[in-house]
Structure formats: C-alpha cells, structure tokens
C-alpha cells in the first residue's frame, strides 16, 4: 500500500493531482517520494487512461535512476522538455530513459520543504504550447504537496513516539491497548508480565546509562523469542508480552529460553504467566493476575538471595 493512501491526507493528494491533470490536459501525473534509504517510491499516480498506470512497477528506485532529474533541479530549477528530439542532444542518457515511454513532452518539479528533498512531481505529455504558462502553476502545486507530505511525516513521527518506546523500540502502553482493541472476541491469549531485577541499584551505583543498557538487553532478549510486535514496555523496568493463539506449554518454553539467554548476559527478571482461553474484553484482569504472579516470583527470588 502506498504512503499516500495510508495517511489522512490521501484524499487531498488525489484530488489535487486529478484536478491538475484534467486542467492542464496532460496524460499522466505522478509523485515520487524519497525514502530514508535514498530510494524513491511512486506513491501516487493519475492517468488520463487508467490502463497506462505504471505506479506498481516504479517502487524503490535507486538514486541513479532519477539523478538526471536532480541535475536539472540543481541547474535549471525545473525539468522542462518541449521536444524529445532536443533532449537526445542535450542529455542522451536521460533520453534513453524517457524515449521508450512514448513521450513528446515532460515536466518535473522538485518537492522540497526548506532545504529538505522530499522527492518530485512529474507530468507526462503536457500541451507543448502551454508549458511556459503551466510551469508557475505546477510550482505552486508542488509547494502544496510538499507541505502535505511534511505534515503527514510529522503526524507519523508523533504517532511513532506515542506507540514505540524510544529507548527499547518496544511498544508502549498506548500501543498495547491499541492492539488489544483490534483483538477478536474469543481469541486465545497468553500474557507474561516481567520485571527487570536490580535496575534501581544499577542506576544508583553505575548511572542511568548502565541501566539503559540493561533495559535494552531485556527488550532484545524478549523480542528475540516472542517477536517485536508482541513485546511492550509499560514503563520503568516492567515489560509485557502478549501472544495470540499459542499454548501455555509453548509460552513456558519460550519464557525459559529467554530467561536462560538473558541470565547468561547478566540480566535477571521475574515473570508471571497467565492464559486467557477466550478473550472477552477484560484484559486488565489478566494483566493484574500476571502482575501478581510476577511479584510473587520476585519476592521469592529476593528471599532466596537474602535481599529485601
């Protein structure tokens, strides 16, 4: 699924390029967005003839595939080609890329937010005699789209900060209850409530950086055996694992493996495991039960070690 169709601005993007495409009577408009790995995805496309759509084949393009566009952006601000024959002499490499696409004219405008490159918008076969009139209009459209993209990215970042623990990468409490809301009634669940032991003493004696290392090791150990999407950090030294459609025996096996693995790294924790055979919107009761079992184990561990 494309970036554009996944966010709340999807309709805005689609409406803009559809109206622009119809107004300037071009054959195709497309948006390429830059990814964090410096590849480019075609995230939105409008075609006069839907059969000409090529979006699905234009994903994860390397910079080498679009660098000639950026050469124009750097030197001439926009890419404007009124005659493909002229391009053959001016930029033969770009000509080889575009000529198989049955184009007679092309425009492309960079999408930017300040100095940040967000990608570009391209227009295939606009009317040649009106290109100069359309260029400032497309620059305005590119400005609007750039702001929509940046707004979406900001919202995604805020959501990520709310749903993903910044230290460990685990889900947060908000993420847990969001995922619980998606559960179907009758789902079989296993829940582990775990508490890292010795965190306060480590923070007091060696500093919070050492404590952060301990918490990251704990999260990595749980994620290794229970997978990333099933592990949540509830705050401080407390973690919760929520697994669907798994037997108690398998859950106990994974818990024991994770415990041995983490203890070999100097990470010790207490845990409580409960099973919900038929989920009926009372998740808090099971979490409290798992929490209570965890405290019993923690108390026993401290008794055996002579600590209070």
Short mmCIF file of C-alpha atoms in Angstrom, two decimals:
data_model
loop_
_atom_site.label_atom_id
_atom_site.label_comp_id
_atom_site.label_asym_id
_atom_site.label_seq_id
_atom_site.Cartn_x
_atom_site.Cartn_y
_atom_site.Cartn_z
CA UNK A 1 0.00 0.00 0.00
CA UNK A 2 1.34 3.42 -0.90
CA UNK A 3 2.35 6.05 1.61
CA UNK A 4 -0.26 8.43 0.32
CA UNK A 5 -3.19 6.04 0.60
CA UNK A 6 -2.21 5.09 4.15
CA UNK A 7 -2.46 8.56 5.65
CA UNK A 8 -5.20 11.03 6.45
CA UNK A 9 -4.11 13.32 3.63
CA UNK A 10 -4.71 10.68 0.95
CA UNK A 11 -7.83 12.33 -0.46
CA UNK A 12 -6.11 15.72 -0.57
CA UNK A 13 -3.23 14.36 -2.65
CA UNK A 14 -5.52 12.51 -5.03
CA UNK A 15 -7.88 15.43 -5.52
CA UNK A 16 -5.03 17.84 -6.24
CA UNK A 17 -3.31 15.80 -8.91
CA UNK A 18 -6.59 14.69 -10.50
CA UNK A 19 -7.78 18.27 -10.89
CA UNK A 20 -4.38 19.46 -12.11
CA UNK A 21 -4.17 16.63 -14.62
CA UNK A 22 -7.58 17.42 -16.05
CA UNK A 23 -6.92 21.18 -16.10
CA UNK A 24 -3.63 21.04 -18.00
CA UNK A 25 -4.78 18.15 -20.21
CA UNK A 26 -1.69 16.02 -19.67
CA UNK A 27 -1.63 12.24 -19.93
CA UNK A 28 -0.10 11.41 -16.57
CA UNK A 29 0.93 12.99 -13.26
CA UNK A 30 2.96 11.14 -10.67
CA UNK A 31 4.57 11.77 -7.30
CA UNK A 32 7.83 10.15 -6.24
CA UNK A 33 8.67 10.33 -2.55
CA UNK A 34 12.18 9.95 -1.19
CA UNK A 35 12.75 7.16 1.34
CA UNK A 36 15.17 7.23 4.25
CA UNK A 37 17.48 4.87 2.34
CA UNK A 38 17.69 7.34 -0.57
CA UNK A 39 15.47 5.27 -2.83
CA UNK A 40 12.30 6.67 -4.41
CA UNK A 41 8.75 5.29 -4.49
CA UNK A 42 5.99 6.33 -6.86
CA UNK A 43 3.33 6.88 -4.21
CA UNK A 44 0.57 8.44 -6.30
CA UNK A 45 -0.35 8.49 -9.97
CA UNK A 46 -3.15 9.89 -12.10
CA UNK A 47 -3.54 8.83 -15.71
CA UNK A 48 -5.93 10.10 -18.35
CA UNK A 49 -6.20 6.46 -19.41
CA UNK A 50 -6.09 4.16 -16.35
CA UNK A 51 -4.61 1.40 -18.50
CA UNK A 52 -1.40 3.45 -18.72
CA UNK A 53 -0.79 3.29 -14.96
CA UNK A 54 2.74 2.21 -14.02
CA UNK A 55 2.92 3.01 -10.31
CA UNK A 56 3.36 -0.57 -9.09
CA UNK A 57 6.47 -1.04 -11.22
CA UNK A 58 8.03 2.24 -10.03
CA UNK A 59 8.97 1.36 -6.45
CA UNK A 60 12.32 1.55 -4.62
CA UNK A 61 14.10 3.25 -7.49
CA UNK A 62 17.75 3.91 -6.74
CA UNK A 63 19.09 7.43 -6.96
CA UNK A 64 20.91 6.52 -10.20
CA UNK A 65 17.50 6.14 -11.85
CA UNK A 66 16.43 9.71 -11.04
CA UNK A 67 19.73 11.57 -10.79
CA UNK A 68 19.29 13.20 -14.20
CA UNK A 69 16.11 14.80 -12.89
CA UNK A 70 18.09 16.18 -9.96
CA UNK A 71 20.74 17.52 -12.28
CA UNK A 72 18.04 19.69 -13.85
CA UNK A 73 16.68 20.68 -10.44
CA UNK A 74 20.15 21.85 -9.41
CA UNK A 75 20.97 23.68 -12.63
CA UNK A 76 17.63 24.89 -14.00
CA UNK A 77 15.21 24.53 -11.07
CA UNK A 78 12.66 22.50 -13.07
CA UNK A 79 12.88 19.83 -15.73
CA UNK A 80 11.08 21.11 -18.84
CA UNK A 81 11.28 19.18 -22.11
CA UNK A 82 9.24 20.52 -25.01
CA UNK A 83 10.72 18.24 -27.64
CA UNK A 84 12.24 14.83 -27.06
CA UNK A 85 14.49 15.25 -30.09
CA UNK A 86 16.14 18.21 -28.38
CA UNK A 87 16.74 16.03 -25.31
CA UNK A 88 18.58 13.48 -27.42
CA UNK A 89 21.36 16.04 -27.93
CA UNK A 90 21.12 17.84 -24.61
CA UNK A 91 21.06 14.78 -22.33
CA UNK A 92 21.34 11.47 -24.22
CA UNK A 93 21.30 9.37 -21.03
CA UNK A 94 18.00 10.83 -19.87
CA UNK A 95 16.71 10.47 -23.43
CA UNK A 96 17.41 6.73 -23.27
CA UNK A 97 15.37 6.50 -20.06
CA UNK A 98 12.38 8.51 -21.30
CA UNK A 99 12.16 7.73 -25.02
CA UNK A 100 10.71 4.19 -24.62
CA UNK A 101 7.74 5.72 -22.76
CA UNK A 102 6.23 7.36 -25.86
CA UNK A 103 6.67 10.87 -24.54
CA UNK A 104 6.78 14.05 -26.56
CA UNK A 105 7.00 16.47 -23.63
CA UNK A 106 7.84 16.19 -19.93
CA UNK A 107 7.85 18.43 -16.87
CA UNK A 108 9.14 17.67 -13.39
CA UNK A 109 9.22 19.83 -10.26
CA UNK A 110 11.17 19.02 -7.11
CA UNK A 111 9.24 18.57 -3.86
CA UNK A 112 11.07 20.36 -1.06
CA UNK A 113 10.44 21.54 2.48
CA UNK A 114 13.02 24.23 3.13
CA UNK A 115 16.25 22.58 2.00
CA UNK A 116 14.94 19.06 2.59
CA UNK A 117 14.41 16.95 -0.53
CA UNK A 118 11.09 15.11 -0.37
CA UNK A 119 11.01 13.81 -3.94
CA UNK A 120 9.49 15.19 -7.12
CA UNK A 121 6.32 15.51 -9.16
CA UNK A 122 6.36 14.61 -12.85
CA UNK A 123 3.97 15.42 -15.70
CA UNK A 124 3.92 13.43 -18.94
CA UNK A 125 2.87 14.94 -22.26
CA UNK A 126 1.51 18.33 -21.22
CA UNK A 127 0.47 20.56 -24.19
CA UNK A 128 3.74 21.94 -25.56
CA UNK A 129 2.33 25.35 -26.42
CA UNK A 130 1.21 25.92 -22.81
CA UNK A 131 4.18 24.59 -20.85
CA UNK A 132 5.51 28.05 -20.00
CA UNK A 133 2.10 29.06 -18.66
CA UNK A 134 1.78 25.88 -16.62
CA UNK A 135 5.22 25.98 -15.02
CA UNK A 136 4.41 28.52 -12.24
CA UNK A 137 1.14 26.71 -11.55
CA UNK A 138 2.97 23.42 -11.09
CA UNK A 139 5.48 25.06 -8.79
CA UNK A 140 2.57 26.16 -6.59
CA UNK A 141 1.08 22.66 -6.67
CA UNK A 142 4.49 21.22 -5.74
CA UNK A 143 4.65 23.63 -2.79
CA UNK A 144 1.22 22.50 -1.56
CA UNK A 145 2.06 18.81 -1.96
CA UNK A 146 5.40 19.27 -0.20
CA UNK A 147 3.63 20.78 2.81
CA UNK A 148 1.11 17.93 2.86
CA UNK A 149 3.92 15.36 2.76
CA UNK A 150 5.78 17.09 5.58
CA UNK A 151 2.58 17.35 7.62
CA UNK A 152 1.98 13.61 7.17
CA UNK A 153 5.56 12.81 8.14
CA UNK A 154 5.20 14.89 11.30
CA UNK A 155 1.99 13.07 12.25
CA UNK A 156 3.67 9.70 11.63
CA UNK A 157 6.59 10.72 13.83
CA UNK A 158 4.29 11.81 16.65
CA UNK A 159 2.37 8.54 16.39
CA UNK A 160 5.61 6.59 16.47
CA UNK A 161 6.76 8.48 19.55
CA UNK A 162 3.46 7.64 21.25
CA UNK A 163 3.34 3.99 20.23
CA UNK A 164 7.02 3.00 20.30
CA UNK A 165 9.28 3.24 23.33
CA UNK A 166 12.25 5.40 22.33
CA UNK A 167 14.80 3.54 24.47
CA UNK A 168 13.97 -0.08 23.66
CA UNK A 169 11.89 0.03 20.46
CA UNK A 170 9.14 -1.97 22.18
CA UNK A 171 5.51 -0.99 22.01
CA UNK A 172 4.27 1.41 24.68
CA UNK A 173 1.25 1.11 26.96
CA UNK A 174 -0.73 3.07 24.33
CA UNK A 175 0.39 0.59 21.68
CA UNK A 176 -0.66 -2.34 23.87
CA UNK A 177 -4.22 -1.12 24.34
CA UNK A 178 -4.48 -0.13 20.69
CA UNK A 179 -3.55 -3.70 19.75
CA UNK A 180 -5.94 -5.12 22.33
CA UNK A 181 -8.76 -3.11 20.75
CA UNK A 182 -8.11 -4.95 17.49
CA UNK A 183 -8.50 -8.41 19.07
CA UNK A 184 -11.43 -10.56 18.01
CA UNK A 185 -13.69 -11.91 20.70
CA UNK A 186 -12.80 -15.48 21.58
CA UNK A 187 -9.11 -15.13 20.81
CA UNK A 188 -6.82 -17.30 22.93
CA UNK A 189 -4.15 -15.19 24.63
CA UNK A 190 -1.05 -15.75 26.72
CA UNK A 191 0.30 -12.87 28.78
CA UNK A 192 3.66 -12.51 30.50
CA UNK A 193 4.28 -9.68 32.92
CA UNK A 194 8.02 -9.27 33.54
CA UNK A 195 10.08 -7.05 35.81
CA UNK A 196 13.84 -6.47 35.39
CA UNK A 197 15.57 -7.07 38.71
CA UNK A 198 18.31 -4.84 40.06
CA UNK A 199 17.64 -1.82 37.83
CA UNK A 200 17.37 0.70 40.65
CA UNK A 201 20.58 -0.48 42.29
CA UNK A 202 22.39 -0.37 38.94
CA UNK A 203 21.13 3.17 38.27
CA UNK A 204 22.24 4.27 41.75
CA UNK A 205 25.71 2.70 41.57
CA UNK A 206 26.71 2.91 37.90
CA UNK A 207 24.38 5.55 36.50
CA UNK A 208 21.36 5.60 34.23
CA UNK A 209 23.39 4.85 31.10
CA UNK A 210 24.19 1.43 32.55
CA UNK A 211 20.51 1.00 33.44
CA UNK A 212 19.53 1.85 29.88
CA UNK A 213 21.87 -0.85 28.59
CA UNK A 214 20.18 -3.36 30.92
CA UNK A 215 16.72 -2.38 29.66
CA UNK A 216 17.79 -2.64 26.04
CA UNK A 217 19.23 -6.11 26.66
CA UNK A 218 15.97 -7.15 28.30
CA UNK A 219 13.88 -5.88 25.39
CA UNK A 220 16.15 -7.52 22.80
CA UNK A 221 16.01 -10.82 24.68
CA UNK A 222 12.21 -10.83 24.82
CA UNK A 223 11.87 -9.72 21.20
CA UNK A 224 14.23 -12.48 20.10
CA UNK A 225 11.91 -15.19 21.42
CA UNK A 226 8.48 -13.55 21.28
CA UNK A 227 8.95 -11.27 18.21
CA UNK A 228 8.94 -7.48 18.18
CA UNK A 229 5.23 -6.85 17.81
CA UNK A 230 4.36 -8.88 20.92
CA UNK A 231 6.59 -7.08 23.44
CA UNK A 232 5.64 -3.86 25.25
CA UNK A 233 7.45 -1.73 27.80
CA UNK A 234 4.91 -0.48 30.31
CA UNK A 235 7.31 1.92 31.98
CA UNK A 236 10.41 1.77 34.16
CA UNK A 237 11.56 -1.83 34.49
CA UNK A 238 8.26 -3.50 33.55
CA UNK A 239 7.57 -5.37 30.30
CA UNK A 240 4.57 -7.26 28.97
CA UNK A 241 4.37 -9.96 26.31
CA UNK A 242 1.03 -10.57 24.59
CA UNK A 243 0.79 -13.58 22.26
CA UNK A 244 -2.25 -14.86 20.38
CA UNK A 245 -3.14 -18.48 19.65
CA UNK A 246 -0.24 -20.12 21.43
CA UNK A 247 -0.31 -22.91 24.02
CA UNK A 248 0.79 -22.46 27.61
CA UNK A 249 3.42 -25.13 27.08
CA UNK A 250 4.97 -23.27 24.14
CA UNK A 251 4.82 -19.96 26.01
CA UNK A 252 6.56 -21.51 29.03
CA UNK A 253 9.21 -22.98 26.74
CA UNK A 254 9.92 -19.60 25.14
CA UNK A 255 9.96 -17.90 28.53
CA UNK A 256 12.52 -20.37 29.86
CA UNK A 257 14.71 -19.95 26.77
CA UNK A 258 14.62 -16.18 27.04
CA UNK A 259 15.38 -16.36 30.76
CA UNK A 260 18.46 -18.55 30.27
CA UNK A 261 19.67 -16.39 27.39
CA UNK A 262 19.29 -13.16 29.33
CA UNK A 263 20.78 -14.55 32.53
CA UNK A 264 23.88 -15.51 30.52
CA UNK A 265 24.16 -11.77 29.75
CA UNK A 266 23.70 -10.74 33.37
CA UNK A 267 20.02 -9.80 33.04
CA UNK A 268 17.68 -11.25 35.66
CA UNK A 269 13.92 -10.82 35.77
CA UNK A 270 10.82 -12.07 37.49
CA UNK A 271 7.80 -13.06 35.43
CA UNK A 272 4.18 -14.09 35.74
CA UNK A 273 2.36 -16.03 33.03
CA UNK A 274 -1.41 -16.28 32.59
CA UNK A 275 -3.59 -17.80 29.87
CA UNK A 276 -6.85 -16.35 28.57
CA UNK A 277 -8.57 -19.11 26.62
CA UNK A 278 -11.48 -16.99 25.43
CA UNK A 279 -10.88 -13.23 25.34
CA UNK A 280 -13.97 -11.20 26.31
CA UNK A 281 -12.82 -7.57 26.75
CA UNK A 282 -11.40 -7.97 30.26
CA UNK A 283 -7.71 -7.70 29.52
CA UNK A 284 -6.96 -5.67 32.65
CA UNK A 285 -7.95 -8.57 34.88
CA UNK A 286 -5.45 -10.87 33.16
CA UNK A 287 -2.72 -8.23 33.28
CA UNK A 288 -3.31 -7.78 37.04
CA UNK A 289 -3.19 -11.54 37.52
CA UNK A 290 0.09 -11.83 35.60
CA UNK A 291 1.45 -8.87 37.56
CA UNK A 292 0.55 -10.56 40.84
CA UNK A 293 2.30 -13.78 39.82
CA UNK A 294 5.36 -11.77 38.80
CA UNK A 295 5.53 -10.12 42.24
CA UNK A 296 5.29 -13.49 43.95
CA UNK A 297 8.26 -14.76 41.94
CA UNK A 298 10.16 -11.54 42.53
CA UNK A 299 9.58 -11.76 46.28
CA UNK A 300 10.78 -15.37 46.34
CA UNK A 301 13.90 -14.52 44.32
CA UNK A 302 14.79 -11.72 46.74
CA UNK A 303 14.15 -14.06 49.70
CA UNK A 304 16.48 -16.68 48.30
CA UNK A 305 19.18 -14.12 47.56
CA UNK A 306 18.88 -12.56 51.02
CA UNK A 307 17.85 -9.18 49.63
CA UNK A 308 14.92 -7.05 50.64
#
